[in-house]
Amino acid sequence: MLLSLVKKDFILVKKYVLFMAVVCFLLPVFLLSRLPEFAGPLTFFISVVYSIFLLLQYVFLKEYQSPKASLLLCASPYPRRLMVLGKYGFCLVLYAASSLIYWINTQIFPGLGRFHWEMAVLVFFIVTIFYSIYIPLEYRLGFERTKFITMFIIMACPFVAPFILQKGAVIQDYIQLLPPVLFYGIVLFISLLALVISACLSVYFYEHADLS
């Protein structure tokens, strides 16, 4: 049932999936040509944020424009809990797809650097913390109230991302005594814990939401 709901979200954005895949492929190349000193984690981070956020935002927009569809789904055998978890599954699939596209990019454009699992975990952590806050807010406040966050993120991401990644590198310098596998294991655990807490909050908000 959960896979069906993830598939439903992809059907809602099917007109834009190919477009975002192209953007996800070309954006790192564009950033490499303009800001070669930030090639690597920054380009990967921005491509992941844009691809996930814009498609997820479009899914919420379509649901906001068609409230009767949500009512019909709630009347179906699909519980609200799974409808919420489908959004998180949707984001995870988009992250995996974005990572694959970026890996292909690094094979074609060596200037982007090497795609390694440490970078994937670090970017996954930052993106997860953001979406762990954003998705519950979307269910709590609704699309109309959170749409301004969209404009802020799109405009601020290229400026905030270098600062975030730089601070992440500084923190990593302080804990070099830890084995890398242990450090990134802790980071991955915190990411998954944030997802679980976020999913529980989103489920709670949506189950108590009045859709009438």
Short mmCIF file of C-alpha atoms in Angstrom, two decimals:
data_model
loop_
_atom_site.label_atom_id
_atom_site.label_comp_id
_atom_site.label_asym_id
_atom_site.label_seq_id
_atom_site.Cartn_x
_atom_site.Cartn_y
_atom_site.Cartn_z
CA MET A 1 0.00 0.00 0.00
CA LEU A 2 2.83 2.39 0.83
CA LEU A 3 4.46 1.83 -2.55
CA SER A 4 1.15 2.62 -4.23
CA LEU A 5 0.99 5.97 -2.43
CA VAL A 6 4.57 6.79 -3.42
CA LYS A 7 3.66 5.91 -7.00
CA LYS A 8 0.60 8.18 -6.69
CA ASP A 9 2.83 11.13 -5.83
CA PHE A 10 5.04 10.42 -8.83
CA ILE A 11 1.96 10.30 -11.05
CA LEU A 12 0.98 13.76 -9.77
CA VAL A 13 4.35 15.17 -10.84
CA LYS A 14 4.92 13.03 -13.93
CA LYS A 15 4.96 16.12 -16.17
CA TYR A 16 7.89 17.54 -14.23
CA VAL A 17 9.97 14.49 -13.30
CA LEU A 18 11.94 14.48 -16.54
CA PHE A 19 12.40 18.25 -16.38
CA MET A 20 13.74 18.06 -12.82
CA ALA A 21 16.03 15.19 -13.78
CA VAL A 22 17.53 17.41 -16.48
CA VAL A 23 17.84 20.30 -14.01
CA CYS A 24 19.45 17.98 -11.47
CA PHE A 25 21.96 16.96 -14.14
CA LEU A 26 22.71 20.43 -15.51
CA LEU A 27 22.70 22.45 -12.28
CA PRO A 28 25.98 20.99 -10.90
CA VAL A 29 27.63 21.59 -14.28
CA PHE A 30 26.44 25.21 -14.28
CA LEU A 31 27.68 25.74 -10.72
CA LEU A 32 31.00 24.12 -11.63
CA SER A 33 31.47 26.61 -14.46
CA ARG A 34 30.58 29.59 -12.26
CA LEU A 35 31.89 28.55 -8.83
CA PRO A 36 34.50 25.82 -9.38
CA GLU A 37 35.87 26.30 -5.85
CA PHE A 38 32.59 24.96 -4.44
CA ALA A 39 32.43 21.89 -6.66
CA GLY A 40 31.57 18.76 -4.73
CA PRO A 41 29.33 18.78 -1.65
CA LEU A 42 27.83 22.20 -2.42
CA THR A 43 26.76 21.34 -5.95
CA PHE A 44 25.40 17.99 -4.78
CA PHE A 45 23.54 19.61 -1.88
CA ILE A 46 21.86 22.28 -4.04
CA SER A 47 20.81 19.80 -6.74
CA VAL A 48 19.29 17.48 -4.12
CA VAL A 49 17.44 20.28 -2.32
CA TYR A 50 15.98 21.72 -5.50
CA SER A 51 14.92 18.39 -7.00
CA ILE A 52 13.23 17.14 -3.82
CA PHE A 53 11.74 20.42 -2.69
CA LEU A 54 10.23 21.54 -5.98
CA LEU A 55 8.64 18.17 -6.72
CA LEU A 56 7.38 17.74 -3.15
CA GLN A 57 6.00 21.27 -3.19
CA TYR A 58 4.15 20.51 -6.42
CA VAL A 59 2.60 17.41 -4.86
CA PHE A 60 1.33 19.50 -1.93
CA LEU A 61 0.06 22.11 -4.39
CA LYS A 62 -1.95 19.54 -6.36
CA GLU A 63 -3.43 18.16 -3.15
CA TYR A 64 -4.29 21.69 -2.02
CA GLN A 65 -6.00 22.39 -5.34
CA SER A 66 -7.97 19.13 -5.18
CA PRO A 67 -9.17 18.71 -1.58
CA LYS A 68 -11.86 16.24 -2.69
CA ALA A 69 -9.12 13.85 -3.81
CA SER A 70 -7.71 13.78 -0.27
CA LEU A 71 -11.19 13.14 1.12
CA LEU A 72 -11.67 10.22 -1.27
CA LEU A 73 -8.29 8.76 -0.30
CA CYS A 74 -9.17 9.04 3.39
CA ALA A 75 -12.44 7.21 2.67
CA SER A 76 -10.50 4.44 0.92
CA PRO A 77 -8.65 1.58 2.65
CA TYR A 78 -5.56 3.79 2.76
CA PRO A 79 -5.16 5.17 6.32
CA ARG A 80 -3.96 8.72 6.79
CA ARG A 81 -0.81 7.36 8.40
CA LEU A 82 0.28 5.68 5.18
CA MET A 83 -0.63 8.75 3.14
CA VAL A 84 1.83 10.75 5.23
CA LEU A 85 4.54 8.08 5.16
CA GLY A 86 4.17 8.01 1.39
CA LYS A 87 5.53 11.57 1.30
CA TYR A 88 8.63 10.50 3.19
CA GLY A 89 9.08 7.54 0.87
CA PHE A 90 8.68 9.92 -2.06
CA CYS A 91 11.50 12.11 -0.72
CA LEU A 92 13.78 9.13 -0.12
CA VAL A 93 13.29 7.89 -3.68
CA LEU A 94 14.05 11.38 -5.00
CA TYR A 95 17.21 11.53 -2.89
CA ALA A 96 18.37 8.18 -4.26
CA ALA A 97 17.62 9.32 -7.83
CA SER A 98 19.42 12.64 -7.29
CA SER A 99 22.45 10.80 -5.91
CA LEU A 100 22.52 8.51 -8.93
CA ILE A 101 22.31 11.46 -11.32
CA TYR A 102 25.09 13.28 -9.49
CA TRP A 103 27.28 10.16 -9.55
CA ILE A 104 26.79 9.99 -13.33
CA ASN A 105 27.75 13.67 -13.46
CA THR A 106 31.01 13.02 -11.64
CA GLN A 107 31.90 10.32 -14.17
CA ILE A 108 31.39 12.76 -17.05
CA PHE A 109 32.78 15.92 -15.40
CA PRO A 110 35.80 15.09 -13.20
CA GLY A 111 35.89 18.70 -12.01
CA LEU A 112 32.92 17.92 -9.76
CA GLY A 113 35.17 15.68 -7.70
CA ARG A 114 34.60 12.15 -6.52
CA PHE A 115 31.20 11.02 -5.34
CA HIS A 116 31.85 9.22 -2.06
CA TRP A 117 29.61 7.78 0.61
CA GLU A 118 30.79 10.25 3.27
CA MET A 119 29.50 13.18 1.20
CA ALA A 120 26.24 11.33 0.54
CA VAL A 121 25.70 10.77 4.28
CA LEU A 122 26.55 14.38 5.18
CA VAL A 123 24.20 15.83 2.56
CA PHE A 124 21.52 13.31 3.54
CA PHE A 125 21.82 14.53 7.14
CA ILE A 126 21.42 18.22 6.23
CA VAL A 127 18.55 17.58 3.83
CA THR A 128 16.83 15.26 6.32
CA ILE A 129 16.96 17.83 9.13
CA PHE A 130 15.36 20.41 6.84
CA TYR A 131 12.56 18.15 5.60
CA SER A 132 11.98 16.79 9.08
CA ILE A 133 10.93 20.33 9.99
CA TYR A 134 9.28 21.35 6.74
CA ILE A 135 6.88 18.41 6.21
CA PRO A 136 5.27 18.58 9.70
CA LEU A 137 4.85 22.34 9.20
CA GLU A 138 3.11 21.64 5.90
CA TYR A 139 0.63 19.31 7.60
CA ARG A 140 0.20 21.59 10.61
CA LEU A 141 -0.16 24.96 8.87
CA GLY A 142 -1.30 23.95 5.40
CA PHE A 143 -0.01 24.81 1.95
CA GLU A 144 -1.31 28.38 1.91
CA ARG A 145 0.64 29.38 5.03
CA THR A 146 3.86 27.57 4.18
CA LYS A 147 4.13 28.62 0.53
CA PHE A 148 6.23 31.62 1.55
CA ILE A 149 8.85 29.19 2.85
CA THR A 150 9.21 28.01 -0.75
CA MET A 151 10.31 31.40 -2.03
CA PHE A 152 12.67 31.88 0.88
CA ILE A 153 14.36 28.51 0.37
CA ILE A 154 14.76 28.93 -3.38
CA MET A 155 16.37 32.34 -2.92
CA ALA A 156 18.45 31.54 0.17
CA CYS A 157 19.73 28.06 -0.67
CA PRO A 158 22.72 29.13 -2.86
CA PHE A 159 23.85 31.57 -0.15
CA VAL A 160 23.17 29.48 2.96
CA ALA A 161 24.47 26.15 1.65
CA PRO A 162 28.20 27.10 1.67
CA PHE A 163 27.89 28.29 5.28
CA ILE A 164 26.16 25.07 6.38
CA LEU A 165 28.67 22.82 4.67
CA GLN A 166 31.58 24.86 6.03
CA LYS A 167 30.26 24.53 9.58
CA GLY A 168 29.81 20.81 8.99
CA ALA A 169 33.47 20.54 7.99
CA VAL A 170 34.51 22.46 11.13
CA ILE A 171 32.50 20.12 13.36
CA GLN A 172 34.06 17.15 11.63
CA ASP A 173 37.55 18.53 12.40
CA TYR A 174 36.77 18.49 16.11
CA ILE A 175 35.83 14.83 16.16
CA GLN A 176 38.60 13.40 14.04
CA LEU A 177 39.51 11.18 16.96
CA LEU A 178 36.46 9.09 16.09
CA PRO A 179 36.82 6.47 13.36
CA PRO A 180 35.13 7.77 10.16
CA VAL A 181 32.77 4.82 10.03
CA LEU A 182 31.61 5.52 13.59
CA PHE A 183 31.21 9.25 12.96
CA TYR A 184 29.17 8.83 9.79
CA GLY A 185 27.23 6.02 11.42
CA ILE A 186 26.19 8.42 14.19
CA VAL A 187 25.27 11.06 11.59
CA LEU A 188 23.16 8.53 9.70
CA PHE A 189 21.48 7.39 12.93
CA ILE A 190 20.58 10.99 13.84
CA SER A 191 19.18 11.47 10.33
CA LEU A 192 16.97 8.40 10.60
CA LEU A 193 15.88 9.37 14.11
CA ALA A 194 14.90 12.84 12.86
CA LEU A 195 12.88 11.20 10.07
CA VAL A 196 11.04 8.96 12.55
CA ILE A 197 10.20 11.86 14.89
CA SER A 198 9.15 14.02 11.94
CA ALA A 199 6.96 11.26 10.51
CA CYS A 200 5.25 10.76 13.89
CA LEU A 201 4.50 14.49 14.12
CA SER A 202 3.21 14.64 10.55
CA VAL A 203 0.98 11.61 11.11
CA TYR A 204 -0.40 13.17 14.30
CA PHE A 205 -1.15 16.51 12.59
CA TYR A 206 -2.77 14.90 9.54
CA GLU A 207 -4.86 12.45 11.54
CA HIS A 208 -6.28 15.36 13.52
CA ALA A 209 -6.73 17.65 10.53
CA ASP A 210 -10.22 18.62 9.39
CA LEU A 211 -10.38 17.96 5.65
CA SER A 212 -14.03 18.88 5.24
#
